[in-house]
PDB file of C-alpha atoms in Angstrom:
ATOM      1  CA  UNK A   1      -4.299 -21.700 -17.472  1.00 49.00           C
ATOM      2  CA  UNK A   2      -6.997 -22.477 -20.375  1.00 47.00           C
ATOM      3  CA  UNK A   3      -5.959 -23.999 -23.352  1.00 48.00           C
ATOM      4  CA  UNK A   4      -6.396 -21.213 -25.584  1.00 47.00           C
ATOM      5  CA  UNK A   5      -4.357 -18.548 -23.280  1.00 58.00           C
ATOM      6  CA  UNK A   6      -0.875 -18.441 -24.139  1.00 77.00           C
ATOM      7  CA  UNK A   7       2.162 -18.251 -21.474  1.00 90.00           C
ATOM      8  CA  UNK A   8       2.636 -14.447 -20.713  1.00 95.00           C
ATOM      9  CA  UNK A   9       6.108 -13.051 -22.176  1.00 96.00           C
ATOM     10  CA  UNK A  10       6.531 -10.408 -19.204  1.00 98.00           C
ATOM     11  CA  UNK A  11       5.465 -10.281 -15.436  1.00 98.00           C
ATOM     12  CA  UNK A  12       4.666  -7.443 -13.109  1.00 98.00           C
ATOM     13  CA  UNK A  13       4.353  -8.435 -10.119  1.00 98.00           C
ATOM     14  CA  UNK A  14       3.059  -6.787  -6.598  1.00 97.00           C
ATOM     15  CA  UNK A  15       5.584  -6.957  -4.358  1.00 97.00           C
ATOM     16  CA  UNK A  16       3.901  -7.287  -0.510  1.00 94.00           C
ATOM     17  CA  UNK A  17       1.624  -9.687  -0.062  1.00 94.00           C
ATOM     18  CA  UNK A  18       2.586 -11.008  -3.347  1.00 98.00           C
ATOM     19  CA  UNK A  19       6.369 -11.486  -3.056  1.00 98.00           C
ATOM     20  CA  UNK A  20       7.009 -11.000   0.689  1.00 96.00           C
ATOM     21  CA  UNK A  21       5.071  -9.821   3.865  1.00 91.00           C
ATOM     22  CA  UNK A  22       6.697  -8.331   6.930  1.00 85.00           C
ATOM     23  CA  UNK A  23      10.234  -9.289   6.192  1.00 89.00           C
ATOM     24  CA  UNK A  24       9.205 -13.326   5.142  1.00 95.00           C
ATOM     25  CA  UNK A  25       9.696 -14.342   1.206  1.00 97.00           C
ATOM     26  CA  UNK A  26       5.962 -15.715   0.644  1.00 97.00           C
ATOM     27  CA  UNK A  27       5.772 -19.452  -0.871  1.00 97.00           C
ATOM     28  CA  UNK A  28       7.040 -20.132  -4.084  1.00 98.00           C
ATOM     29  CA  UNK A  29       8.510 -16.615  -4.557  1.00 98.00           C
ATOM     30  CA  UNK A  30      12.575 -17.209  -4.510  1.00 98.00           C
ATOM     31  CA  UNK A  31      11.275 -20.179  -7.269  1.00 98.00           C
ATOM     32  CA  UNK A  32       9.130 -17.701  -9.506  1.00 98.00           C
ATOM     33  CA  UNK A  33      11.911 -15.250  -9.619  1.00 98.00           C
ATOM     34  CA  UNK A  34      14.762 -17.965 -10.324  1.00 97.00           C
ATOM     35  CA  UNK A  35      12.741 -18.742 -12.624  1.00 97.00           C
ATOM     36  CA  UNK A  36      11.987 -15.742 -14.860  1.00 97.00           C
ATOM     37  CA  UNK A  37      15.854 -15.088 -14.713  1.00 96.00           C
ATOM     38  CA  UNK A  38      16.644 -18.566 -15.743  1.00 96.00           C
ATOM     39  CA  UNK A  39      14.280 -17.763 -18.961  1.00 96.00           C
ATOM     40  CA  UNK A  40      14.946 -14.588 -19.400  1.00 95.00           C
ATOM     41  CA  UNK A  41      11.664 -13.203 -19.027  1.00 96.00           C
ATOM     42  CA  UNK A  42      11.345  -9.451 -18.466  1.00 97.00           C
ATOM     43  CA  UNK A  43       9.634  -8.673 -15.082  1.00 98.00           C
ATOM     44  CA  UNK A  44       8.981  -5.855 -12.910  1.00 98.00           C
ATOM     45  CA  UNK A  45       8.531  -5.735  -9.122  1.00 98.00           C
ATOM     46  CA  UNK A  46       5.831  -2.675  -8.277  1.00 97.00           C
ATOM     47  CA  UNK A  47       4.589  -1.055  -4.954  1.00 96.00           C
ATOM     48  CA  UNK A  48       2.354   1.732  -4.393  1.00 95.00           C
ATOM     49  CA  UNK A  49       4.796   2.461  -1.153  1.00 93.00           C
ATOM     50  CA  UNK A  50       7.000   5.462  -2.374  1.00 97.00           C
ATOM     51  CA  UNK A  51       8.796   5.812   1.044  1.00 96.00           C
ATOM     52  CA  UNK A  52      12.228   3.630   0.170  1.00 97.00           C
ATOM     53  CA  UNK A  53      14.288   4.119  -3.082  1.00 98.00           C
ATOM     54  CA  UNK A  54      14.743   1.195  -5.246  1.00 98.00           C
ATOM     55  CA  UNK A  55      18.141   0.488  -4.080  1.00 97.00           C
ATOM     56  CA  UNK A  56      16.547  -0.071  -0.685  1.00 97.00           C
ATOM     57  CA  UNK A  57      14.072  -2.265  -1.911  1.00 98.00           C
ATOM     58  CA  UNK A  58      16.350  -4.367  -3.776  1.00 98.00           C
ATOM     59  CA  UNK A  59      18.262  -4.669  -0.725  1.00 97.00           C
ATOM     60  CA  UNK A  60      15.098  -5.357   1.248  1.00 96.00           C
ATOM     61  CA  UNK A  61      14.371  -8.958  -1.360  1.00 98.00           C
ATOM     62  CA  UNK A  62      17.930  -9.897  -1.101  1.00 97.00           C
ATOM     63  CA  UNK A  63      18.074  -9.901   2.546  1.00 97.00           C
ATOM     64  CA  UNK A  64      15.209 -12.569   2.057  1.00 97.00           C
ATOM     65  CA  UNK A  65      16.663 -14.538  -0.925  1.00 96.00           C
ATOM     66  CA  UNK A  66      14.973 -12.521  -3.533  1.00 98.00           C
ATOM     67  CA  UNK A  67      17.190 -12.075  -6.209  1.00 96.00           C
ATOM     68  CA  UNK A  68      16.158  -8.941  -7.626  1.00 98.00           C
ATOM     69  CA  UNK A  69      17.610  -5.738  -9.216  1.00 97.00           C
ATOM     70  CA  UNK A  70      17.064  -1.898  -8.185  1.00 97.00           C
ATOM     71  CA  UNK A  71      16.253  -1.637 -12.095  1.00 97.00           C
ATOM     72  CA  UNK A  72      13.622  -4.208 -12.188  1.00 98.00           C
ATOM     73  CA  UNK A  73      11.367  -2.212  -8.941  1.00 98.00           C
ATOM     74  CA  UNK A  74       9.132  -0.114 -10.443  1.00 98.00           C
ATOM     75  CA  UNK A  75       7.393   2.252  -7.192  1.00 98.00           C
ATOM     76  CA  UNK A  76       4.957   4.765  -7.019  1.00 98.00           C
ATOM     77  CA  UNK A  77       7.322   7.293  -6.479  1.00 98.00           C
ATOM     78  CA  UNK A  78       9.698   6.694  -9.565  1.00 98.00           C
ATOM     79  CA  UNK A  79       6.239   6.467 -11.500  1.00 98.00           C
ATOM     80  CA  UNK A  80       5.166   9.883 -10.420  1.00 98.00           C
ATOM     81  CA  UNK A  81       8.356  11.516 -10.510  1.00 98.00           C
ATOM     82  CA  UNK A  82       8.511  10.038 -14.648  1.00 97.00           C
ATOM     83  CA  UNK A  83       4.969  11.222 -15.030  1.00 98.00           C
ATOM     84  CA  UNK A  84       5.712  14.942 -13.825  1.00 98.00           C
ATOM     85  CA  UNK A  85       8.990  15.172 -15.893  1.00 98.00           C
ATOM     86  CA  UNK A  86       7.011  14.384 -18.854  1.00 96.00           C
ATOM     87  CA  UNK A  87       4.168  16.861 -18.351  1.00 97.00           C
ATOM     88  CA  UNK A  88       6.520  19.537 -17.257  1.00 98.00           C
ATOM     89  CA  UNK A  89       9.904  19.252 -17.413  1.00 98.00           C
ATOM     90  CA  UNK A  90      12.713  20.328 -15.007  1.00 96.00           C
ATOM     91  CA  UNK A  91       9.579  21.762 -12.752  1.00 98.00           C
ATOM     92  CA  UNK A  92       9.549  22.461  -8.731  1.00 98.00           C
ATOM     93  CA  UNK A  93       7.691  20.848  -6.463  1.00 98.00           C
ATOM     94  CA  UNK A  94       7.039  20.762  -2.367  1.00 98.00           C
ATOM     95  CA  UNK A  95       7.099  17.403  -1.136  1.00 98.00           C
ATOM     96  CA  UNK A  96       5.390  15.654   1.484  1.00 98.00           C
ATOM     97  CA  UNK A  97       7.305  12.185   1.190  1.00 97.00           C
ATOM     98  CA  UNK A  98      10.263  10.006   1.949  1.00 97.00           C
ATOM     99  CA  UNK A  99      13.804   9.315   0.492  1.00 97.00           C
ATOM    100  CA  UNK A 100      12.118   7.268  -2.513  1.00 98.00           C
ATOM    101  CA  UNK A 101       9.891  10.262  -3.477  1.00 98.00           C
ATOM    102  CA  UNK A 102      12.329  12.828  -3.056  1.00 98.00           C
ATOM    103  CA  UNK A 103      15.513  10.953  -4.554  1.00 98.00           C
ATOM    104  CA  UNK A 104      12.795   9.400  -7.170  1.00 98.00           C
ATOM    105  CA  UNK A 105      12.090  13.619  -8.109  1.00 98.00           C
ATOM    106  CA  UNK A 106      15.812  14.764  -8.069  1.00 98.00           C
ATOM    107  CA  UNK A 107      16.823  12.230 -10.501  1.00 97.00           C
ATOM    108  CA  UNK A 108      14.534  13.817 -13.145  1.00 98.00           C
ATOM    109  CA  UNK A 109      15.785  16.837 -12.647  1.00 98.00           C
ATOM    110  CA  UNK A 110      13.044  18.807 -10.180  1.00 98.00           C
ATOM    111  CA  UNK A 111      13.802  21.241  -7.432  1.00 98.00           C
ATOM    112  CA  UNK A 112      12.574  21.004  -4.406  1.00 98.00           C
ATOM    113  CA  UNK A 113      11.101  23.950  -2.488  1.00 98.00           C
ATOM    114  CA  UNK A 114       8.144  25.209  -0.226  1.00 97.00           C
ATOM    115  CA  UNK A 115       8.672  28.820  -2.093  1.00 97.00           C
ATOM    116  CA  UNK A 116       5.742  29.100  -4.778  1.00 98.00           C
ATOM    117  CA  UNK A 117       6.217  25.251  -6.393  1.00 98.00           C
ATOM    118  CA  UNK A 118       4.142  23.883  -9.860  1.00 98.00           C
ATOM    119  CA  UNK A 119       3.353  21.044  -7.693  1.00 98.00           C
ATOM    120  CA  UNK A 120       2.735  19.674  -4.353  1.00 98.00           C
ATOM    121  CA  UNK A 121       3.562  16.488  -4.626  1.00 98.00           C
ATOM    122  CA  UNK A 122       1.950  13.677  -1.668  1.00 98.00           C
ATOM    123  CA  UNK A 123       3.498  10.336  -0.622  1.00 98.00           C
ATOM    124  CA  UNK A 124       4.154   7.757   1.980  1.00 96.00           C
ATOM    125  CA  UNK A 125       5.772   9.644   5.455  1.00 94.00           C
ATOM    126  CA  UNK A 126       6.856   7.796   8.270  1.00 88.00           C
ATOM    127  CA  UNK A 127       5.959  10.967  10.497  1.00 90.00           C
ATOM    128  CA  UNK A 128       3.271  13.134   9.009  1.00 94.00           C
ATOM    129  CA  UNK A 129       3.839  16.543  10.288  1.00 94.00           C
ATOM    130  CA  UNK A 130       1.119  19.294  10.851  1.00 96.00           C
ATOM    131  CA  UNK A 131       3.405  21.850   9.965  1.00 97.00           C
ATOM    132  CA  UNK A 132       4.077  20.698   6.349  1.00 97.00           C
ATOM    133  CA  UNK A 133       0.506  19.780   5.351  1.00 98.00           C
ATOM    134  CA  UNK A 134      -0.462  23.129   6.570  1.00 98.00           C
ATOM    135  CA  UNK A 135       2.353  24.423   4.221  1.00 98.00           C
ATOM    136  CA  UNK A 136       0.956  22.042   1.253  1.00 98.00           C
ATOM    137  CA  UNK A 137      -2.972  23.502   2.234  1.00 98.00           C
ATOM    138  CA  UNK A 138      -1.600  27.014   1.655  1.00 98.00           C
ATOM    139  CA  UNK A 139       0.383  26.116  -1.689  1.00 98.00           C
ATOM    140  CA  UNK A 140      -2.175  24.356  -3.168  1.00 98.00           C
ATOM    141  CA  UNK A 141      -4.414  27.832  -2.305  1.00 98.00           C
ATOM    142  CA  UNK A 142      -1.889  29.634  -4.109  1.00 98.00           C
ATOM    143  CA  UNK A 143      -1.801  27.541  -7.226  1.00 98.00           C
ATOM    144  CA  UNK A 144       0.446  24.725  -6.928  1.00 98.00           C
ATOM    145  CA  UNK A 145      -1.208  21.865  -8.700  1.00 98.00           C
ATOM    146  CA  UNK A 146      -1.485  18.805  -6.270  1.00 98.00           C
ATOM    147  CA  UNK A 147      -0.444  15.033  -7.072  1.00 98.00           C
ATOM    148  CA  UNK A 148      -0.176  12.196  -4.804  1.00 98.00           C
ATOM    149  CA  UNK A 149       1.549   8.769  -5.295  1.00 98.00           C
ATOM    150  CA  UNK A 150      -0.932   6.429  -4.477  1.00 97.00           C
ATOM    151  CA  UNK A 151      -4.552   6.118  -3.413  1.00 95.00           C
ATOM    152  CA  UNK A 152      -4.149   4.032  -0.591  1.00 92.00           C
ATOM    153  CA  UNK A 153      -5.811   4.827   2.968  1.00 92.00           C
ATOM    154  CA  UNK A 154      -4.142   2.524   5.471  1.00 86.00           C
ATOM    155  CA  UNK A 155      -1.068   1.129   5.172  1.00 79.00           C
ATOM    156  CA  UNK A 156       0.452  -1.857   7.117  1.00 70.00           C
ATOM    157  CA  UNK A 157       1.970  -2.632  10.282  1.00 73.00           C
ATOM    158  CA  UNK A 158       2.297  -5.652  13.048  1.00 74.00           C
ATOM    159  CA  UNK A 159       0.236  -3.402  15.474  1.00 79.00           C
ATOM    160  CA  UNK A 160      -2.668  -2.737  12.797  1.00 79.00           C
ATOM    161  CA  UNK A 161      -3.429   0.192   9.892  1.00 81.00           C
ATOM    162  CA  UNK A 162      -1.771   2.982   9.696  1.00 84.00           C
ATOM    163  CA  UNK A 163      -2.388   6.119   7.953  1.00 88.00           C
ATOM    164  CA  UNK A 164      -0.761   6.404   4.614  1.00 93.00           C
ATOM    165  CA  UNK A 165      -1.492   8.621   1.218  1.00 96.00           C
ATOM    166  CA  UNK A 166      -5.079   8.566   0.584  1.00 97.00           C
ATOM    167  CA  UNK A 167      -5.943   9.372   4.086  1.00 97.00           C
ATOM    168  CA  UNK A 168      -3.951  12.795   3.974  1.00 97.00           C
ATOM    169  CA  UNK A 169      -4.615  13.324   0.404  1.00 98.00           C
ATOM    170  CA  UNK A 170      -8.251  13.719   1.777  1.00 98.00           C
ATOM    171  CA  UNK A 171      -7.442  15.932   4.079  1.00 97.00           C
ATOM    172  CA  UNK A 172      -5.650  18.261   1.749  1.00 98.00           C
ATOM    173  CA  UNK A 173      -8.488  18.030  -0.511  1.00 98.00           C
ATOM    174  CA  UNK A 174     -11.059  19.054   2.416  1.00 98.00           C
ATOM    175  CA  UNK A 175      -9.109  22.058   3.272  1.00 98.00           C
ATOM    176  CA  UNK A 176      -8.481  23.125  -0.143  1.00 98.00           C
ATOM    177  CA  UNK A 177     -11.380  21.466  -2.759  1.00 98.00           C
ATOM    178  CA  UNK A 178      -8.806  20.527  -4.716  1.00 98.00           C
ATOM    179  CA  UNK A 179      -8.232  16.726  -5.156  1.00 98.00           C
ATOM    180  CA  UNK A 180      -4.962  15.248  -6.486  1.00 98.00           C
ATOM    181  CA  UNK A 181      -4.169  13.818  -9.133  1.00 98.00           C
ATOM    182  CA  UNK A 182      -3.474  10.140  -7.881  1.00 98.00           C
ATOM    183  CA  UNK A 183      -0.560   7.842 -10.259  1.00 98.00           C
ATOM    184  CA  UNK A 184       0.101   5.082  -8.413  1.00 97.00           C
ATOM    185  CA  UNK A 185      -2.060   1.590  -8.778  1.00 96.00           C
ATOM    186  CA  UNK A 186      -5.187   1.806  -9.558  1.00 95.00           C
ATOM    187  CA  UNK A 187      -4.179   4.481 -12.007  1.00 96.00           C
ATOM    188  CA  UNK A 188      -3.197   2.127 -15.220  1.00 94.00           C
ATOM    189  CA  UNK A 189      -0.503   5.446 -16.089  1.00 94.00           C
ATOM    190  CA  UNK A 190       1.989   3.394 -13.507  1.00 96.00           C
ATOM    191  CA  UNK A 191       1.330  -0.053 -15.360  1.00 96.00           C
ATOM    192  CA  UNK A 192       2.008   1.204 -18.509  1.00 96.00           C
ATOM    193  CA  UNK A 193       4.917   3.414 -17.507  1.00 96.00           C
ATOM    194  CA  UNK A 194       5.948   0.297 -16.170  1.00 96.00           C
ATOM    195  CA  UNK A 195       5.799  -1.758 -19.507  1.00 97.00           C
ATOM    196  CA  UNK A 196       7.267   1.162 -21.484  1.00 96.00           C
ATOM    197  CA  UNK A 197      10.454   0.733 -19.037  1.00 95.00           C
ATOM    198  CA  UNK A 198      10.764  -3.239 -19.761  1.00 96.00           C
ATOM    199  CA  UNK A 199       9.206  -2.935 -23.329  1.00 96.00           C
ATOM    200  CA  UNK A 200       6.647  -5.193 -22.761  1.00 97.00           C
ATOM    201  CA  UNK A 201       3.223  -5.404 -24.736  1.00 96.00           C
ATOM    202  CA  UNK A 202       0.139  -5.030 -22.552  1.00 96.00           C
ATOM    203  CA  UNK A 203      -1.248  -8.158 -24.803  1.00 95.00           C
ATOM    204  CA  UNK A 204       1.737 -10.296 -23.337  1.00 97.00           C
ATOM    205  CA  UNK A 205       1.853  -9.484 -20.379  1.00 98.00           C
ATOM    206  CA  UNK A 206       0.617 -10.536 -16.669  1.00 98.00           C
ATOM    207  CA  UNK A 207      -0.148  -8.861 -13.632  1.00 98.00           C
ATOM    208  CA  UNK A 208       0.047 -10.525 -10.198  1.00 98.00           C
ATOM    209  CA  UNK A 209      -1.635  -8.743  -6.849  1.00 97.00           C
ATOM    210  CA  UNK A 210      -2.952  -9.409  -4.079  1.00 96.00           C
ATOM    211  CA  UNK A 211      -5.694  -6.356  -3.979  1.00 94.00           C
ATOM    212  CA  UNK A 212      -8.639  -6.537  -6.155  1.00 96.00           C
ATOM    213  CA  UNK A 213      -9.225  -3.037  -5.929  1.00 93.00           C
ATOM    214  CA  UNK A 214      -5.481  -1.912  -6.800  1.00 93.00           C
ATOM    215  CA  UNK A 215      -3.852  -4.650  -8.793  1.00 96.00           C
ATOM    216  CA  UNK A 216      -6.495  -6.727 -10.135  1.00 97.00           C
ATOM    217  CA  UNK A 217      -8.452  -3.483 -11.912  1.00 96.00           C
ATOM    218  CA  UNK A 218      -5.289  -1.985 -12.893  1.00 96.00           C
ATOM    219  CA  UNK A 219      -4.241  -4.843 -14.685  1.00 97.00           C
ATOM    220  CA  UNK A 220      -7.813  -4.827 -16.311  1.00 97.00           C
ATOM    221  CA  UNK A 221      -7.544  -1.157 -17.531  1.00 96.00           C
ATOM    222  CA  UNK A 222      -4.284  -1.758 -18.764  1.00 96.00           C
ATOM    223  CA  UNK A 223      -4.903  -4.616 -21.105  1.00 96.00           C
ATOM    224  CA  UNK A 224      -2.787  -7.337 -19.139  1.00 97.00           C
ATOM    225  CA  UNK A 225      -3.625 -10.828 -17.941  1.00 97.00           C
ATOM    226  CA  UNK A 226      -4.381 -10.600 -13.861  1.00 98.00           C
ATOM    227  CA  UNK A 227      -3.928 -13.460 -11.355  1.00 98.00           C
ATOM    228  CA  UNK A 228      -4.627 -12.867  -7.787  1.00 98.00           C
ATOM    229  CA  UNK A 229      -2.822 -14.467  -4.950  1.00 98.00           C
ATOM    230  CA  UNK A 230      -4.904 -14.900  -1.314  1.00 97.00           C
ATOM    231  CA  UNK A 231      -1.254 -14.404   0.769  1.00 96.00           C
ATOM    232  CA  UNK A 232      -2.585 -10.540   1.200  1.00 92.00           C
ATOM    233  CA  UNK A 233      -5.113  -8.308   1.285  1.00 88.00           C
ATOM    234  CA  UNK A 234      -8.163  -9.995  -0.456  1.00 92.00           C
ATOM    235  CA  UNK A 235      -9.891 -13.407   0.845  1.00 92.00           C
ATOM    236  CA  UNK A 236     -11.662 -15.589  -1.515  1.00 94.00           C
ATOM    237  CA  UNK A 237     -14.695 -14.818  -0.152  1.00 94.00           C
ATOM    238  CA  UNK A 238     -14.650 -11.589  -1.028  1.00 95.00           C
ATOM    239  CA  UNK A 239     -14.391 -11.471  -5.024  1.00 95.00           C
ATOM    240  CA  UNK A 240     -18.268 -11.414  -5.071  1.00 94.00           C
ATOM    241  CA  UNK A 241     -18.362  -7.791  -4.235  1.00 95.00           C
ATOM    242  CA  UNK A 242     -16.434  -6.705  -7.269  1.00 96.00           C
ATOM    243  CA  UNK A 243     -18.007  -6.245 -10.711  1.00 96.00           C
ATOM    244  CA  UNK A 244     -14.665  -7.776 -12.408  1.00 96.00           C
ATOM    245  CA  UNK A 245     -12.862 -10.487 -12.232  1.00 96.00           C
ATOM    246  CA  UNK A 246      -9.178 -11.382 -12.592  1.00 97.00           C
ATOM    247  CA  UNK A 247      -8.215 -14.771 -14.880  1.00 96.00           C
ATOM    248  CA  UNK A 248      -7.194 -16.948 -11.876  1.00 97.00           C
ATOM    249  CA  UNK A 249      -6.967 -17.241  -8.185  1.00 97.00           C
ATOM    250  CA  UNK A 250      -4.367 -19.108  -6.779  1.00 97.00           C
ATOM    251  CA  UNK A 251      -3.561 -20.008  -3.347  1.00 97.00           C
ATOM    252  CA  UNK A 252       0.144 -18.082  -3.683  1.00 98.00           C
ATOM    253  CA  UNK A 253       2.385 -17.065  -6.486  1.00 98.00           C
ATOM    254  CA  UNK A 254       3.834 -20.925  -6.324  1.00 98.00           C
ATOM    255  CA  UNK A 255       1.158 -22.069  -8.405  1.00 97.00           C
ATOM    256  CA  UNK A 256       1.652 -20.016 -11.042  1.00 97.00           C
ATOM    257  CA  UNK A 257       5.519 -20.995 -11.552  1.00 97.00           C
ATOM    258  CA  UNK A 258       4.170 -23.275 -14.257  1.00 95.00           C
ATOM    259  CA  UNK A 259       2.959 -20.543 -16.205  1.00 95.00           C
ATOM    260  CA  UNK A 260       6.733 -19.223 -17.031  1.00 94.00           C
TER     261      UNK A 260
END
């Protein structure tokens, strides 16, 4: 860290590739989180995934000795499901998601329907089913305004990429020339919602990801310190291709337990 940079007072930190990936705590994780509760250092956990509820992803760190709480995972889906309550409260929406989008949209207080919605709302699916983005093409034809969790293309898995938001978000938009309105990473709306939820300052506070083009920039437009970590998606050698940079790059998180 230079000298003149002082020690962030809040963390938000990416959670695969950052904190875990595919079921393994990453080095140095289990020590960065002991040690932000041992100071008492507010810190949020964020994915763009929207498919699991917090509860699951708490579960999900503990069962690999990541101590964290369902109240310090901030996901895509409880992001968008804030963002819509605060534009228009106690609205409907048809969903193309998960448990974690869906529970994420109750708990504000939104009904769920496929008969004439304000919104169509996009996430992560397991199964993406013909049937329901035909439904979603026709709504959005009719009116309903479309949002979508998170950007992202591919997602994931131990037999390659797999289809995930952005990829049928494009779809939708193809068959209807309406594109969505996207609120997951890079879209700084879930950082700050993010620090509103901890009460943490922008000017205090650092990001850690593992994606230049999700993480990194979001942390830029956002105001916050960035680090990247090379135990994900971006390789060293590939910062060159980006027109901004983040403060550090560091082999894991482990390096940066100093910083705390």
């Amino acid at each position: 860290m230079p000298d003149t940079q002082e020690q962030p007072e809040a963390w938000l930190l990416d959670m695969d590739g950052v904190l875990i990936h595919e079921e393994v705590a990453l080095p140095g994780a289990e020590e960065f989180i002991d040690r932000l509760q041992q100071q008492k250092q507010e810190f949020l956990v964020l994915t763009n995934n929207s498919i699991y509820t917090r509860r699951d992803l708490s579960a999900r760190l503990s069962d690999v000795g990541l101590n964290v709480r369902e109240e310090q995972i901030w996901t895509s889906a409880v992001a968008t499901a804030e963002f819509l309550s605060n534009q228009v409260p106690d609205a409907s929406a048809y969903v193309i998601g998960e448990a974690g989008l869906k529970t994420a949209l109750h708990k504000v207080g939104y009904t769920l329907t496929d008969t004439n919605p304000d919104f169509v709302v996009l996430g992560e699916s397991r199964t993406y089913s013909f049937q329901n983005i035909t439904r979603a093409v026709q709504l959005i034809d009719q009116g309903a305004r479309f949002v979508a969790t998170n950007p992202d293309a591919t997602g994931p898995s131990p037999e390659g990429p797999l289809p995930a938001t952005g990829s049928v978000a494009a779809l939708l938009t193809e068959a209807t020339g309406n594109e969505p309105y996207f609120i997951g990473k890079p879209n700084p709306v879930m950082i700050r919602s993010g620090l509103n939820r901890i009460g943490a300052h922008s000017a205090s506070t650092a990001m850690v990801g593992d994606r230049m083009d999700t993480d990194v920039v979001a942390g830029i437009e956002a105001g916050l310190t960035t680090y990247l970590v090379l135990t994900g998606s971006t390789d060293r050698d590939e910062l060159t291709r980006f027109a901004y940079r983040p403060e550090d790059v560091v082999d894991s998180i482990a390096e940066l337990i100093e910083y705390i």
